[in-house]
Amino acid sequence: MWTIAVLLLPMLLSTSPIYSFPLNKDDSCARTSCGAGRECVSTERGEPACQCLQSCGDTEHWVCGSNRRSYRNHCELHRDACVTHTKIHVEHRGHCVEKPPKTDVSPIVCFLSDRDWLRESVIQWIQEELQSDSPASNVSVANELLQTYFKMYDDGDSELDSKEFLSFLKHNETALNLTYSNTVESNILLRSLCVDALIELSDENADWKLSLTEFVNCLTPTYHPYERKCALEDEVFEDGAETRMECNKCVCACGNWVCTALTCTGAHQVEEDENEGVEEEMTEEEWTRTVAELNALQVDGRL
């Protein structure tokens, strides 16, 4: 028995060693999950590694990505996210629909420069009628001409309102050439707004009408009233300054805040509300009162 054991021992010691071979690709990636848009490949050392998909199938199940791009299927979307190293998720099924660009709606206003241009144009027209290059030497004659126009367009109450002032301007519309905008509608509106601003310029009793004295002062070259500015929360703003109230833009024009009147929901909702939730909408009465409170805070340009 001992003889057999001794004979077998050399045979066991001379047996060839057992080698371990690397797993094939399928085996090395069997327990590796790479996520959408990626696939597992085996390295030269037989180790699993994730990389972006080389291609996707031709199946058409179009989806719209969060980057506003349309993809043939989910695979293409996730592959693009992998290749570009960006986060892209599915917004909805089907092709992306182009959203209309957001427009920053501004109110139509008459700025100080517009008002002053109107005033200078009328003064120049009056001087040309007098055929004089020296306004100071013809003050009395100019006043008489203005008084004639005042009586011509006054409806009998010894005051000119904005409608009557506009009729006065139309007396020599060709010479004045009052063009503010390329569109007829905007031009008419701006002219009306600038007439209101011009009336406010010399309207000492704030009744939105001009007496003869106020009318003459308004169109006298040497008359320089104090310029009003816009005030808000203890701050003073120059002409042309802008601020926002919810989704509405407010512009400082001739000493008054002029605001758009958009309903702050849906397409006109400001981005902050889209992220934080829609605030309670202001009623028309509340909106009117708020704008009135803004304009009640206006200060004289002497401050």
Coordinates of C-alpha atoms in Angstrom, one line a residue:
M1 CA 0.0 0.0 0.0
W2 CA 2.8 2.4 0.8
T3 CA 4.4 1.5 -2.4
I4 CA 1.3 2.6 -4.4
A5 CA 1.2 6.0 -2.6
V6 CA 4.9 6.6 -3.3
L7 CA 4.3 5.9 -7.0
L8 CA 1.3 8.2 -7.3
L9 CA 3.0 11.2 -5.6
P10 CA 5.4 12.0 -8.5
M11 CA 2.5 11.8 -10.9
L12 CA 0.5 14.3 -8.9
L13 CA 3.4 16.7 -8.6
S14 CA 4.1 16.5 -12.4
T15 CA 0.5 17.5 -13.3
S16 CA 0.2 20.7 -15.5
P17 CA -0.9 23.9 -13.7
I18 CA -4.6 25.1 -14.1
Y19 CA -5.0 28.5 -15.9
S20 CA -7.9 31.0 -15.5
F21 CA -9.0 32.6 -18.8
P22 CA -10.6 36.1 -18.8
L23 CA -14.4 36.3 -19.3
N24 CA -15.7 37.2 -22.7
K25 CA -17.5 40.5 -23.4
D26 CA -20.9 39.2 -22.5
D27 CA -19.7 37.8 -19.2
S28 CA -17.7 40.9 -18.1
C29 CA -20.7 43.2 -18.7
A30 CA -23.3 40.8 -17.2
R31 CA -23.3 42.6 -13.9
T32 CA -22.7 46.2 -15.1
S33 CA -25.5 48.7 -15.7
C34 CA -24.5 51.8 -17.7
G35 CA -27.8 53.7 -17.8
A36 CA -29.8 55.2 -20.7
G37 CA -27.8 56.2 -23.8
R38 CA -24.7 54.1 -22.8
E39 CA -23.5 50.6 -23.4
C40 CA -21.0 48.3 -21.7
V41 CA -17.9 47.2 -23.5
S42 CA -15.0 45.0 -22.4
T43 CA -11.6 46.5 -22.3
E44 CA -8.4 44.8 -23.5
R45 CA -7.9 43.6 -19.9
G46 CA -11.3 42.1 -19.9
E47 CA -12.8 44.7 -17.6
P48 CA -16.3 46.2 -18.1
A49 CA -16.5 49.9 -19.1
C50 CA -19.4 52.2 -20.1
Q51 CA -19.4 54.4 -23.2
C52 CA -22.0 56.3 -25.2
L53 CA -24.0 54.3 -27.7
Q54 CA -22.5 54.3 -31.2
S55 CA -25.9 54.3 -32.8
C56 CA -29.6 53.8 -32.0
G57 CA -32.3 51.9 -33.9
D58 CA -34.4 53.4 -36.6
T59 CA -37.7 53.1 -34.7
E60 CA -39.7 56.3 -34.9
H61 CA -41.2 57.3 -31.6
W62 CA -40.5 61.0 -31.7
V63 CA -40.0 62.9 -28.4
C64 CA -39.3 66.5 -27.5
G65 CA -36.3 67.0 -25.2
S66 CA -35.9 69.7 -22.5
N67 CA -33.4 71.4 -24.8
R68 CA -36.2 72.0 -27.3
R69 CA -34.8 69.5 -29.8
S70 CA -36.8 66.7 -31.4
Y71 CA -35.4 63.1 -31.3
R72 CA -36.4 60.1 -33.3
N73 CA -36.8 58.0 -30.1
H74 CA -35.8 57.9 -26.5
C75 CA -32.5 56.2 -27.3
E76 CA -31.4 59.1 -29.5
L77 CA -32.3 61.6 -26.8
H78 CA -30.3 59.8 -24.1
R79 CA -27.4 59.1 -26.5
D80 CA -27.2 62.9 -27.2
A81 CA -27.2 63.6 -23.5
C82 CA -24.3 61.2 -23.1
V83 CA -22.3 62.6 -26.0
T84 CA -22.8 66.3 -25.0
H85 CA -22.4 65.7 -21.3
T86 CA -25.7 67.5 -20.6
K87 CA -28.8 66.6 -18.7
I88 CA -31.7 66.2 -21.1
H89 CA -35.1 64.8 -20.2
V90 CA -38.3 64.2 -22.2
E91 CA -40.6 67.2 -22.2
H92 CA -43.4 65.4 -24.2
R93 CA -44.1 62.9 -26.9
G94 CA -43.9 64.1 -30.5
H95 CA -42.0 66.8 -32.2
C96 CA -41.1 70.0 -30.4
V97 CA -43.4 72.9 -31.1
E98 CA -41.6 76.2 -31.4
K99 CA -42.7 78.6 -28.7
P100 CA -43.3 82.2 -29.7
P101 CA -40.5 84.5 -28.5
K102 CA -41.3 86.3 -25.3
T103 CA -41.9 89.9 -26.0
D104 CA -41.1 92.6 -23.5
V105 CA -44.3 94.7 -23.9
S106 CA -43.7 98.4 -23.2
P107 CA -46.4 101.1 -22.8
I108 CA -46.6 103.8 -25.5
V109 CA -45.5 107.0 -23.8
C110 CA -44.6 110.5 -24.7
F111 CA -41.1 111.2 -23.3
L112 CA -39.8 114.7 -22.4
S113 CA -37.8 114.8 -25.6
D114 CA -41.0 114.0 -27.6
R115 CA -43.0 116.7 -25.8
D116 CA -40.3 119.3 -26.1
W117 CA -39.9 118.5 -29.8
L118 CA -43.6 119.1 -30.3
R119 CA -43.4 122.4 -28.4
E120 CA -40.4 123.6 -30.4
S121 CA -42.1 122.7 -33.7
V122 CA -45.2 124.8 -32.8
I123 CA -43.1 127.7 -31.6
Q124 CA -41.1 127.6 -34.9
W125 CA -44.3 127.5 -36.9
I126 CA -45.6 130.6 -35.0
Q127 CA -42.3 132.4 -35.6
E128 CA -42.4 131.6 -39.3
E129 CA -45.9 133.0 -39.6
L130 CA -44.6 136.2 -38.0
Q131 CA -41.7 136.1 -40.6
S132 CA -39.2 137.1 -37.9
D133 CA -35.9 135.6 -36.7
S134 CA -36.0 137.5 -33.4
P135 CA -38.8 136.2 -31.2
A136 CA -38.0 138.6 -28.3
S137 CA -38.7 141.7 -30.4
N138 CA -42.1 140.4 -31.5
V139 CA -43.5 139.1 -28.2
S140 CA -46.6 141.2 -28.4
V141 CA -47.3 140.2 -32.0
A142 CA -46.8 136.6 -31.2
N143 CA -49.2 136.8 -28.3
E144 CA -51.8 138.4 -30.5
L145 CA -51.4 135.6 -33.0
L146 CA -51.7 133.0 -30.3
Q147 CA -54.8 134.8 -28.9
T148 CA -56.3 134.6 -32.4
Y149 CA -55.8 130.9 -32.6
F150 CA -57.1 130.4 -29.0
K151 CA -60.4 132.1 -29.9
M152 CA -60.6 130.2 -33.1
Y153 CA -60.5 126.7 -31.4
D154 CA -62.1 127.6 -28.1
D155 CA -65.6 126.2 -27.8
G156 CA -66.8 129.1 -25.7
D157 CA -65.6 128.2 -22.2
S158 CA -62.4 130.3 -22.5
E159 CA -60.2 127.2 -22.2
L160 CA -58.6 124.7 -24.5
D161 CA -58.8 121.0 -23.8
S162 CA -56.7 118.3 -25.5
K163 CA -59.2 117.9 -28.3
E164 CA -59.2 121.6 -29.1
F165 CA -55.4 121.7 -28.8
L166 CA -55.2 118.9 -31.4
S167 CA -57.5 120.9 -33.7
F168 CA -55.1 123.8 -33.3
L169 CA -52.2 121.6 -34.4
K170 CA -54.1 120.3 -37.4
H171 CA -54.5 123.9 -38.6
N172 CA -51.0 123.7 -40.1
E173 CA -50.3 120.0 -40.0
T174 CA -48.2 120.0 -43.2
A175 CA -45.8 122.6 -41.8
L176 CA -45.5 120.9 -38.4
N177 CA -44.9 117.4 -39.9
L178 CA -45.6 115.8 -36.5
T179 CA -44.4 112.2 -37.2
Y180 CA -43.5 110.2 -34.1
S181 CA -43.8 106.6 -35.5
N182 CA -43.9 104.7 -38.7
T183 CA -47.4 103.4 -38.1
V184 CA -50.4 105.6 -38.4
E185 CA -52.1 104.3 -35.2
S186 CA -49.0 104.8 -33.0
N187 CA -48.4 108.2 -34.5
I188 CA -51.9 109.4 -33.7
L189 CA -51.7 108.0 -30.2
L190 CA -48.3 109.6 -29.5
R191 CA -49.4 112.9 -30.8
S192 CA -52.4 112.8 -28.5
L193 CA -50.2 111.8 -25.5
C194 CA -47.7 114.6 -26.2
V195 CA -50.5 117.1 -26.4
D196 CA -51.6 116.0 -22.9
A197 CA -48.0 116.4 -21.8
L198 CA -47.8 119.8 -23.3
I199 CA -51.0 120.9 -21.6
E200 CA -49.7 119.6 -18.3
L201 CA -46.5 121.6 -18.8
S202 CA -48.2 125.0 -18.2
D203 CA -51.5 123.9 -16.6
E204 CA -51.1 125.8 -13.3
N205 CA -54.5 124.8 -11.8
A206 CA -54.2 121.1 -12.9
D207 CA -57.6 121.0 -14.6
W208 CA -56.2 119.5 -17.9
K209 CA -57.3 122.7 -19.8
L210 CA -55.4 125.8 -20.7
S211 CA -56.6 129.3 -20.2
L212 CA -55.4 132.0 -22.6
T213 CA -52.6 132.9 -20.2
E214 CA -51.5 129.2 -19.8
F215 CA -51.8 128.7 -23.6
V216 CA -49.5 131.7 -24.3
N217 CA -47.0 130.6 -21.6
C218 CA -46.9 127.1 -23.1
L219 CA -45.8 128.4 -26.5
T220 CA -43.6 131.3 -25.3
P221 CA -39.9 130.4 -25.9
T222 CA -38.7 132.0 -22.7
Y223 CA -41.1 130.0 -20.5
H224 CA -39.2 127.3 -18.7
P225 CA -41.3 125.4 -16.0
Y226 CA -39.8 123.1 -13.5
E227 CA -39.4 119.6 -14.8
R228 CA -41.2 116.9 -12.8
K229 CA -39.6 113.6 -12.1
C230 CA -41.0 110.2 -11.0
A231 CA -40.9 109.0 -7.4
L232 CA -41.2 105.5 -6.0
E233 CA -40.4 104.3 -2.5
D234 CA -38.4 107.4 -1.5
E235 CA -36.4 107.3 -4.8
V236 CA -36.5 109.8 -7.6
F237 CA -36.3 108.6 -11.2
E238 CA -35.4 110.4 -14.4
D239 CA -37.4 110.4 -17.6
G240 CA -37.2 107.1 -19.3
A241 CA -36.6 105.0 -16.1
E242 CA -38.3 101.7 -16.0
T243 CA -39.7 99.5 -13.2
R244 CA -42.0 96.5 -12.9
M245 CA -45.2 95.7 -11.1
E246 CA -45.9 92.0 -11.4
C247 CA -45.7 91.3 -15.1
N248 CA -46.4 94.9 -16.2
K249 CA -43.7 97.3 -17.2
C250 CA -43.9 100.9 -15.9
V251 CA -42.0 103.8 -17.6
C252 CA -41.3 107.2 -16.3
A253 CA -42.6 109.8 -18.8
C254 CA -42.9 113.5 -18.3
G255 CA -43.1 113.0 -14.5
N256 CA -45.7 110.2 -14.5
W257 CA -45.5 106.5 -14.2
V258 CA -47.2 104.9 -17.3
C259 CA -47.8 101.2 -17.0
T260 CA -49.0 98.4 -19.3
A261 CA -52.2 96.7 -18.1
L262 CA -51.5 93.0 -18.8
T263 CA -53.3 90.3 -16.9
C264 CA -50.5 88.5 -15.1
T265 CA -51.4 84.9 -15.9
G266 CA -50.7 82.5 -18.7
A267 CA -48.5 83.7 -21.5
H268 CA -47.8 87.1 -19.9
Q269 CA -46.8 85.7 -16.5
V270 CA -43.3 86.7 -15.4
E271 CA -40.7 84.0 -15.1
E272 CA -40.4 84.4 -11.3
D273 CA -44.1 83.5 -11.0
E274 CA -43.5 80.4 -13.3
N275 CA -40.9 79.2 -10.8
E276 CA -42.5 80.2 -7.6
G277 CA -46.2 79.9 -8.3
V278 CA -48.8 82.4 -9.5
E279 CA -49.5 85.2 -7.1
E280 CA -53.0 86.4 -6.5
E281 CA -54.1 88.5 -9.4
M282 CA -54.9 92.2 -8.9
T283 CA -58.4 93.4 -9.7
E284 CA -58.9 96.2 -12.2
E285 CA -59.9 98.5 -9.3
E286 CA -56.7 97.6 -7.3
W287 CA -54.5 98.1 -10.4
T288 CA -56.0 101.5 -11.1
R289 CA -55.6 102.5 -7.4
T290 CA -51.9 101.3 -7.4
V291 CA -51.0 103.3 -10.5
A292 CA -52.7 106.4 -9.1
E293 CA -50.8 106.0 -5.8
L294 CA -47.6 105.8 -7.9
N295 CA -48.4 109.1 -9.6
A296 CA -49.5 110.7 -6.4
L297 CA -45.9 110.3 -5.2
Q298 CA -44.4 112.3 -8.1
V299 CA -42.1 115.1 -7.1
D300 CA -41.1 118.4 -8.6
G301 CA -37.8 118.6 -10.5
R302 CA -36.5 121.0 -7.9
L303 CA -35.9 118.1 -5.4

